[in-house]
Coordinates of C-alpha atoms in Angstrom, one line a residue:
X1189 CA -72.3 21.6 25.4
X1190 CA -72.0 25.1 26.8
X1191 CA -73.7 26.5 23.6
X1192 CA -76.6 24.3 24.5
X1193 CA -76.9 25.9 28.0
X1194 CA -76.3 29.4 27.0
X1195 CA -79.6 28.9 24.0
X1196 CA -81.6 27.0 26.8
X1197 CA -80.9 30.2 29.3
X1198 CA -81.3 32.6 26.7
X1199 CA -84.6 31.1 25.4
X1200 CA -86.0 30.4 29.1
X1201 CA -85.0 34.5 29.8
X1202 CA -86.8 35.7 27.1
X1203 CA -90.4 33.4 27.6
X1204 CA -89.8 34.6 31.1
X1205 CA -89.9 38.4 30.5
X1206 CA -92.4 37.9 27.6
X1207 CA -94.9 36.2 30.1
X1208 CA -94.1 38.8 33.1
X1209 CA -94.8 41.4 30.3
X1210 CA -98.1 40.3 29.2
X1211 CA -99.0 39.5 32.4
X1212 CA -98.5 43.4 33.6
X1213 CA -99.6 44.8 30.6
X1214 CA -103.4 42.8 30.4
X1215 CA -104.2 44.0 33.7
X1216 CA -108.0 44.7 33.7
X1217 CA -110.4 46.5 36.1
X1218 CA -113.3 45.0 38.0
X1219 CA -116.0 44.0 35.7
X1220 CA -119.3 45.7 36.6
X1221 CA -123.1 45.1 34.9
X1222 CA -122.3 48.3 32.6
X1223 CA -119.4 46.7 30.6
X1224 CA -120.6 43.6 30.4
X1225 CA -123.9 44.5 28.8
X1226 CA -123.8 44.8 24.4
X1227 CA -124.4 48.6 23.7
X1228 CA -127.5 49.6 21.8
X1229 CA -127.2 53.1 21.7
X1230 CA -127.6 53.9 25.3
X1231 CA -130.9 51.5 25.9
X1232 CA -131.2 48.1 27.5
X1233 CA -130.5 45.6 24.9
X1234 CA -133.7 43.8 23.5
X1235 CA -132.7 40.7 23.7
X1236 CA -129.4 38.3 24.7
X1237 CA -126.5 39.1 22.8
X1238 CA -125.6 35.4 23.3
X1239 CA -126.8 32.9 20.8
X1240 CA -127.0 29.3 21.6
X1241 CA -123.6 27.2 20.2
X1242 CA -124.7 24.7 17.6
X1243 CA -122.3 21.0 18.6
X1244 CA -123.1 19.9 14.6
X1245 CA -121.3 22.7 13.2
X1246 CA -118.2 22.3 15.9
X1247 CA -118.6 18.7 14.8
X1248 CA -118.4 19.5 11.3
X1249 CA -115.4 22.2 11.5
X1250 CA -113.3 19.4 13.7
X1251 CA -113.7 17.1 10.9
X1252 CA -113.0 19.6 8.2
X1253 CA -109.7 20.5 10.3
X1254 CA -109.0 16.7 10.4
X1255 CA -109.5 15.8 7.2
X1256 CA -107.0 19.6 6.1
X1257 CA -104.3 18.2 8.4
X1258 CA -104.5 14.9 6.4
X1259 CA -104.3 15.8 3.2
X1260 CA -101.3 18.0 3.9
X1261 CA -100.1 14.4 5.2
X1262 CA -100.9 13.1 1.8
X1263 CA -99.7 15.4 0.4
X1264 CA -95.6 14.7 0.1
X1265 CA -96.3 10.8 -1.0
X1266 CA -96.2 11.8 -4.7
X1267 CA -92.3 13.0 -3.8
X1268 CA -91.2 10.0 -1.9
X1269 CA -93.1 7.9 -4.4
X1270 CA -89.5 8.5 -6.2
X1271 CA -87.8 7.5 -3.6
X1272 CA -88.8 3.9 -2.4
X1273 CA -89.8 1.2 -4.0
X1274 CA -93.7 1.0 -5.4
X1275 CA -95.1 -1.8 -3.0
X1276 CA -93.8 0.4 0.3
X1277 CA -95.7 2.9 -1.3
X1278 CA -98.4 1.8 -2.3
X1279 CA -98.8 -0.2 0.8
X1280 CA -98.4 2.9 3.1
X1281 CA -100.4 4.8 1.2
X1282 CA -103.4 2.7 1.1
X1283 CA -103.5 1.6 4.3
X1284 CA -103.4 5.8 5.3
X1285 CA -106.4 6.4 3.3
X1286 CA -108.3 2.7 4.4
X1287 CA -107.7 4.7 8.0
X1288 CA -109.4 7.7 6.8
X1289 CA -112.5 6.0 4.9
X1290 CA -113.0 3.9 8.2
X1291 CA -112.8 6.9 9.9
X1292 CA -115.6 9.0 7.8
X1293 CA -117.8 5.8 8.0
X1294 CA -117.6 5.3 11.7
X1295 CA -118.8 9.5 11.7
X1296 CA -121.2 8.6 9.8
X1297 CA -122.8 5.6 11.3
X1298 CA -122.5 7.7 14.6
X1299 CA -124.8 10.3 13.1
X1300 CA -121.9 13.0 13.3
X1301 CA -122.4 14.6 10.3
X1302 CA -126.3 14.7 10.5
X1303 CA -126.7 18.3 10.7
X1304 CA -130.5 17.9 11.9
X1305 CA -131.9 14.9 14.1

């Protein structure tokens, strides 16, 4: 029990300073027209240095990091396939992937992955 406290303390003394520290240490000055501004070798920039944020390709990187995640998921069913019986498996298993397919269909009925309306 005591070792449980003493990790807990140490662990909630070291976030502690390591916050405090950052904290100091990303101090910044006042931010004025002159740093904010791109540099163009000494000139007024042309034009914005901002481009417009395109919500299809956010779209399509969430679903890419969805779809990762799952098949790292999937992934250890070939080991436990060895370790239950076939049915529990199989059931699990496809039921997962039934998920995923409704999933990719309900994106696509939604127009989701339509990179251009």
């Amino acid at each position: 029990m005591i070792t449980t406290i003493i990790s807990i303390m140490v662990s909630l003394t070291i976030s502690t300073l390591l916050i405090m520290t950052c904290f100091i240490i990303s101090k910044k000055a006042k931010n004025n027209r002159e740093k904010m501004t791109p540099f163009e070798c000494g000139f007024d920039p042309k034009s914005s240095s901002r481009m417009p944020f395109s919500m299809q390709f956010f779209m399509i990187a969430i679903i890419f990091l969805i779809f990762d995640v799952e098949i790292i998921i999937i992934l250890p069913t070939i080991k436990i396939i060895q370790m239950t019986e076939l049915t529990s498996w199989f059931l699990t298993t496809s039921s997962f992937i039934i998920i995923l397919i409704l999933g990719l269909y309900l994106e696509w009925k939604n127009g989701i992955l339509e990179w251009s309306n």
